[in-house]
Short mmCIF file of N, CA and C in Angstrom, two decimals:
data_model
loop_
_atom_site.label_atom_id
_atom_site.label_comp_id
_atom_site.label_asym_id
_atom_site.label_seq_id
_atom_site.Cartn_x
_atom_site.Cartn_y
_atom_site.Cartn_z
N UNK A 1 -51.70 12.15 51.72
CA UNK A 1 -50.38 11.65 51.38
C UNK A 1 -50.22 10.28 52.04
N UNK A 2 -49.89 9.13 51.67
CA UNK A 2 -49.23 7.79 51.84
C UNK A 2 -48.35 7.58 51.99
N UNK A 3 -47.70 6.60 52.74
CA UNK A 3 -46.62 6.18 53.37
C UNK A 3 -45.88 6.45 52.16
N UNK A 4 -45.55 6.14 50.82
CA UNK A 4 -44.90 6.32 49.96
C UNK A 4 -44.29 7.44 49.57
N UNK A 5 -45.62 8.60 49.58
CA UNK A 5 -45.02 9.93 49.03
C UNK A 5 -44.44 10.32 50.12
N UNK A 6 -44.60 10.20 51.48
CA UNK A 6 -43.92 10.72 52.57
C UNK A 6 -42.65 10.32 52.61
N UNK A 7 -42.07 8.97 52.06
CA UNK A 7 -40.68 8.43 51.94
C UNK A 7 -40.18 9.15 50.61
N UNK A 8 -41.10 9.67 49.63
CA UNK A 8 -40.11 10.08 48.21
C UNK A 8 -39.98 11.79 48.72
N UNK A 9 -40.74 12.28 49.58
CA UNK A 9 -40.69 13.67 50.08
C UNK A 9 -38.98 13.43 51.41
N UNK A 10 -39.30 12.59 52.14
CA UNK A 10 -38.22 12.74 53.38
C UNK A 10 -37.01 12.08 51.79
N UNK A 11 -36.96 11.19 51.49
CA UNK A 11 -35.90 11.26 50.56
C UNK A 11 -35.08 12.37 49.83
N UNK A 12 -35.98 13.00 49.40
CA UNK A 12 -35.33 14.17 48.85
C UNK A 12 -34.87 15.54 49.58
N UNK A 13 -35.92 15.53 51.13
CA UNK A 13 -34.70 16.27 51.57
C UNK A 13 -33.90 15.66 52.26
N UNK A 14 -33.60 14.56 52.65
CA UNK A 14 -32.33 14.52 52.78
C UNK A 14 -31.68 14.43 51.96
N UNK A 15 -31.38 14.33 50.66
CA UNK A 15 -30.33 14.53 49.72
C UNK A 15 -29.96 15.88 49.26
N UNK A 16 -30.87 16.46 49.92
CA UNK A 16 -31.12 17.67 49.97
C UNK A 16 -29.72 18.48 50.88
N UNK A 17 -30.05 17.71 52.08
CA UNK A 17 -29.18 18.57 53.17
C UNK A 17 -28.61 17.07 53.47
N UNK A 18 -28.04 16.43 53.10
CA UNK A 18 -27.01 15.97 52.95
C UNK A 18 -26.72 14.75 54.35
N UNK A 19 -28.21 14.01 54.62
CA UNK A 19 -28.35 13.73 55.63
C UNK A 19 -28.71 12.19 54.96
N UNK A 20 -28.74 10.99 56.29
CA UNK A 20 -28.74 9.83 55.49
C UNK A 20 -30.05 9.78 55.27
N UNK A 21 -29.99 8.77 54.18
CA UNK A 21 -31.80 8.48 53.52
C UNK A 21 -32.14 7.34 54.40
N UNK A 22 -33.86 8.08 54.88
CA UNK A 22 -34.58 6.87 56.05
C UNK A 22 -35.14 5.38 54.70
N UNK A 23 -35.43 4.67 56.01
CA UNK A 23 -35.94 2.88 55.41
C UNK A 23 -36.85 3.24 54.61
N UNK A 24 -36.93 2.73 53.39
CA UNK A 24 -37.92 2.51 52.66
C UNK A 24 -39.00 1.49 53.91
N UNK A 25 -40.43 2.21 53.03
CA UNK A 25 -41.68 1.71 53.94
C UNK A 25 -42.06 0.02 53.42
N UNK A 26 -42.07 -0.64 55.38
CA UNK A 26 -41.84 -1.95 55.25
C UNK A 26 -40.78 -2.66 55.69
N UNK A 27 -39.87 -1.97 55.71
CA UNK A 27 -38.45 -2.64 55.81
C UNK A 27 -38.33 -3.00 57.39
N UNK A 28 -38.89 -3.03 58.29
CA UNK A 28 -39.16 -3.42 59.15
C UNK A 28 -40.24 -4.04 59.73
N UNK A 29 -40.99 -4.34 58.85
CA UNK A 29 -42.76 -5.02 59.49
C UNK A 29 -42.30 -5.85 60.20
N UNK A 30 -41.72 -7.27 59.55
CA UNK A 30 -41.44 -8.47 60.00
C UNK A 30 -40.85 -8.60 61.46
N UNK A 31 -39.99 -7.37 61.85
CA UNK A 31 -39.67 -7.06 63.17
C UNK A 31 -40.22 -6.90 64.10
N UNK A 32 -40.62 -6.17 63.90
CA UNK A 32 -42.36 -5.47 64.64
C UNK A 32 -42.95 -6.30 64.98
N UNK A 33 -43.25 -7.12 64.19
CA UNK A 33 -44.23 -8.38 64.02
C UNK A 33 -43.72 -9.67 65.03
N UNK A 34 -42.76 -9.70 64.77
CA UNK A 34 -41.76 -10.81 65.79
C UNK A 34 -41.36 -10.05 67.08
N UNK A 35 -41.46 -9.13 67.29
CA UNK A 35 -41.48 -8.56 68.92
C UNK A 35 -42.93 -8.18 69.30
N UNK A 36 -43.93 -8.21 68.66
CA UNK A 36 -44.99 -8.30 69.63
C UNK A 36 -45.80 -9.74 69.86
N UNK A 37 -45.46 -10.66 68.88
CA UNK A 37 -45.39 -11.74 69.29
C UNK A 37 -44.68 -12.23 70.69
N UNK A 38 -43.70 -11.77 70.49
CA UNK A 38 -42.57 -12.43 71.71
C UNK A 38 -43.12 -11.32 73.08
N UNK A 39 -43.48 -10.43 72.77
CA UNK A 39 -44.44 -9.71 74.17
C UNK A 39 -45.40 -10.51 75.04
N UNK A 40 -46.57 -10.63 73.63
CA UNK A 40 -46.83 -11.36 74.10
C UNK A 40 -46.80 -12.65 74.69
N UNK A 41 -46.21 -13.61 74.50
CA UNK A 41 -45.59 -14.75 74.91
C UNK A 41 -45.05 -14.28 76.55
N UNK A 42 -44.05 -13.34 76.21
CA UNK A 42 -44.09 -13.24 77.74
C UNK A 42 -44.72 -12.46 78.27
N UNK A 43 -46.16 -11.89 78.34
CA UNK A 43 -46.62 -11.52 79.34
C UNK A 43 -48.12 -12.57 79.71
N UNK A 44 -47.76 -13.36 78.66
CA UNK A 44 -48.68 -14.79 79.00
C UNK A 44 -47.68 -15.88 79.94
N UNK A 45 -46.95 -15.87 79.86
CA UNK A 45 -45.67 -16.43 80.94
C UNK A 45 -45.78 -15.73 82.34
N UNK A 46 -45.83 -14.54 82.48
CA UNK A 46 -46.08 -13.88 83.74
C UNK A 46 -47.37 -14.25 84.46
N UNK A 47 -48.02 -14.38 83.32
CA UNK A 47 -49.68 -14.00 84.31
C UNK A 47 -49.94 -15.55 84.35
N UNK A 48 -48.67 -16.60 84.38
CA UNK A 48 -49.24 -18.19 84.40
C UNK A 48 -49.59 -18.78 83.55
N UNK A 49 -49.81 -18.56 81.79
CA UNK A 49 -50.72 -19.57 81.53
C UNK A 49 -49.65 -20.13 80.32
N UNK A 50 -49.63 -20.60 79.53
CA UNK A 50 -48.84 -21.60 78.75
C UNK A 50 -48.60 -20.51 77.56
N UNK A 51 -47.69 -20.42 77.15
CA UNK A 51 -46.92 -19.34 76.46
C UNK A 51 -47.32 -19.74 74.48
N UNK A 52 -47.39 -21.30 74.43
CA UNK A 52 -48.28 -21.15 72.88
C UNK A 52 -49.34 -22.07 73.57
N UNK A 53 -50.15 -21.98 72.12
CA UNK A 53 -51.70 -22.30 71.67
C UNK A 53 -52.79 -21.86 72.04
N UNK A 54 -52.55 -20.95 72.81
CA UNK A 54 -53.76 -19.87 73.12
C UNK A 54 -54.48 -19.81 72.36
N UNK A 55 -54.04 -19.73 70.49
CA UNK A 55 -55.43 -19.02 69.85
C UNK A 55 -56.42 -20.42 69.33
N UNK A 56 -55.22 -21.83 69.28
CA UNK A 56 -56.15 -22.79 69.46
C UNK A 56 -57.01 -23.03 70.47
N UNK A 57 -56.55 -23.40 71.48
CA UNK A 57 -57.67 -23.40 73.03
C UNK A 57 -58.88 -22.94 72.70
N UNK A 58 -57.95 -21.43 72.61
CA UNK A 58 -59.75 -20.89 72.15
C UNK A 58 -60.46 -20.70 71.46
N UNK A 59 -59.69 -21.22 70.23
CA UNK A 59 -60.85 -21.50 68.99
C UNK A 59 -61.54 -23.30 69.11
N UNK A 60 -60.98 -23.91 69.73
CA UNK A 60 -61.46 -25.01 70.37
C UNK A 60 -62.36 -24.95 71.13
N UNK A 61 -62.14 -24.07 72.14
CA UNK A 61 -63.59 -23.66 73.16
C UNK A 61 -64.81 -23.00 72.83
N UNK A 62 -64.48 -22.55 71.22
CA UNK A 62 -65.18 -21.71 71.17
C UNK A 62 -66.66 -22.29 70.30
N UNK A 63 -65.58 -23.37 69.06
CA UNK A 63 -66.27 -24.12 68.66
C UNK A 63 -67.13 -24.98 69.26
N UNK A 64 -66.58 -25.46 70.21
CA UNK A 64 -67.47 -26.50 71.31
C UNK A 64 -68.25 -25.95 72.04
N UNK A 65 -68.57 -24.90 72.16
CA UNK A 65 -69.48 -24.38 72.97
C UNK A 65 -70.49 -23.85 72.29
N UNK A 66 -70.08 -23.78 70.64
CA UNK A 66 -71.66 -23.54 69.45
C UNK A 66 -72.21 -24.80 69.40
N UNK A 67 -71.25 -26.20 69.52
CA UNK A 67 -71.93 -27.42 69.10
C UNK A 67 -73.01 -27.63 70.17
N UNK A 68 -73.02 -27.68 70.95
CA UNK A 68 -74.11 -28.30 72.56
C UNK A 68 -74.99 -27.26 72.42
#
């Protein structure tokens, strides 16, 4: 079963028993997505090091260190 049929199954019972209908699947990614971003950010703030471009740096370092 898939996220889908599990939302058209919890849908129906709650209309069932008369309870509110949960989020359609998705309706929150973008959230999710923007708080573990912002986690991380700050727990790269804690431990000292510069809160963006991390994944440049190190795709910069990483490249430069295949060229030599």
């Amino acid at each position: 079963m898939n996220a889908l049929h599990q939302y058209l199954v919890d849908t129906y019972r709650a209309a069932r028993l008369g309870e509110p209908m949960p989020p359609a699947p998705g309706t929150h990614d973008v959230t999710v997505l923007r708080a573990v971003r912002d986690r991380r950010r700050f727990e790269r703030v804690v431990a000292g090091r510069p809160a963006r471009g991390g994944l440049r740096t190190a795709l910069r370092r990483r490249l430069r260190s295949r060229s030599c």
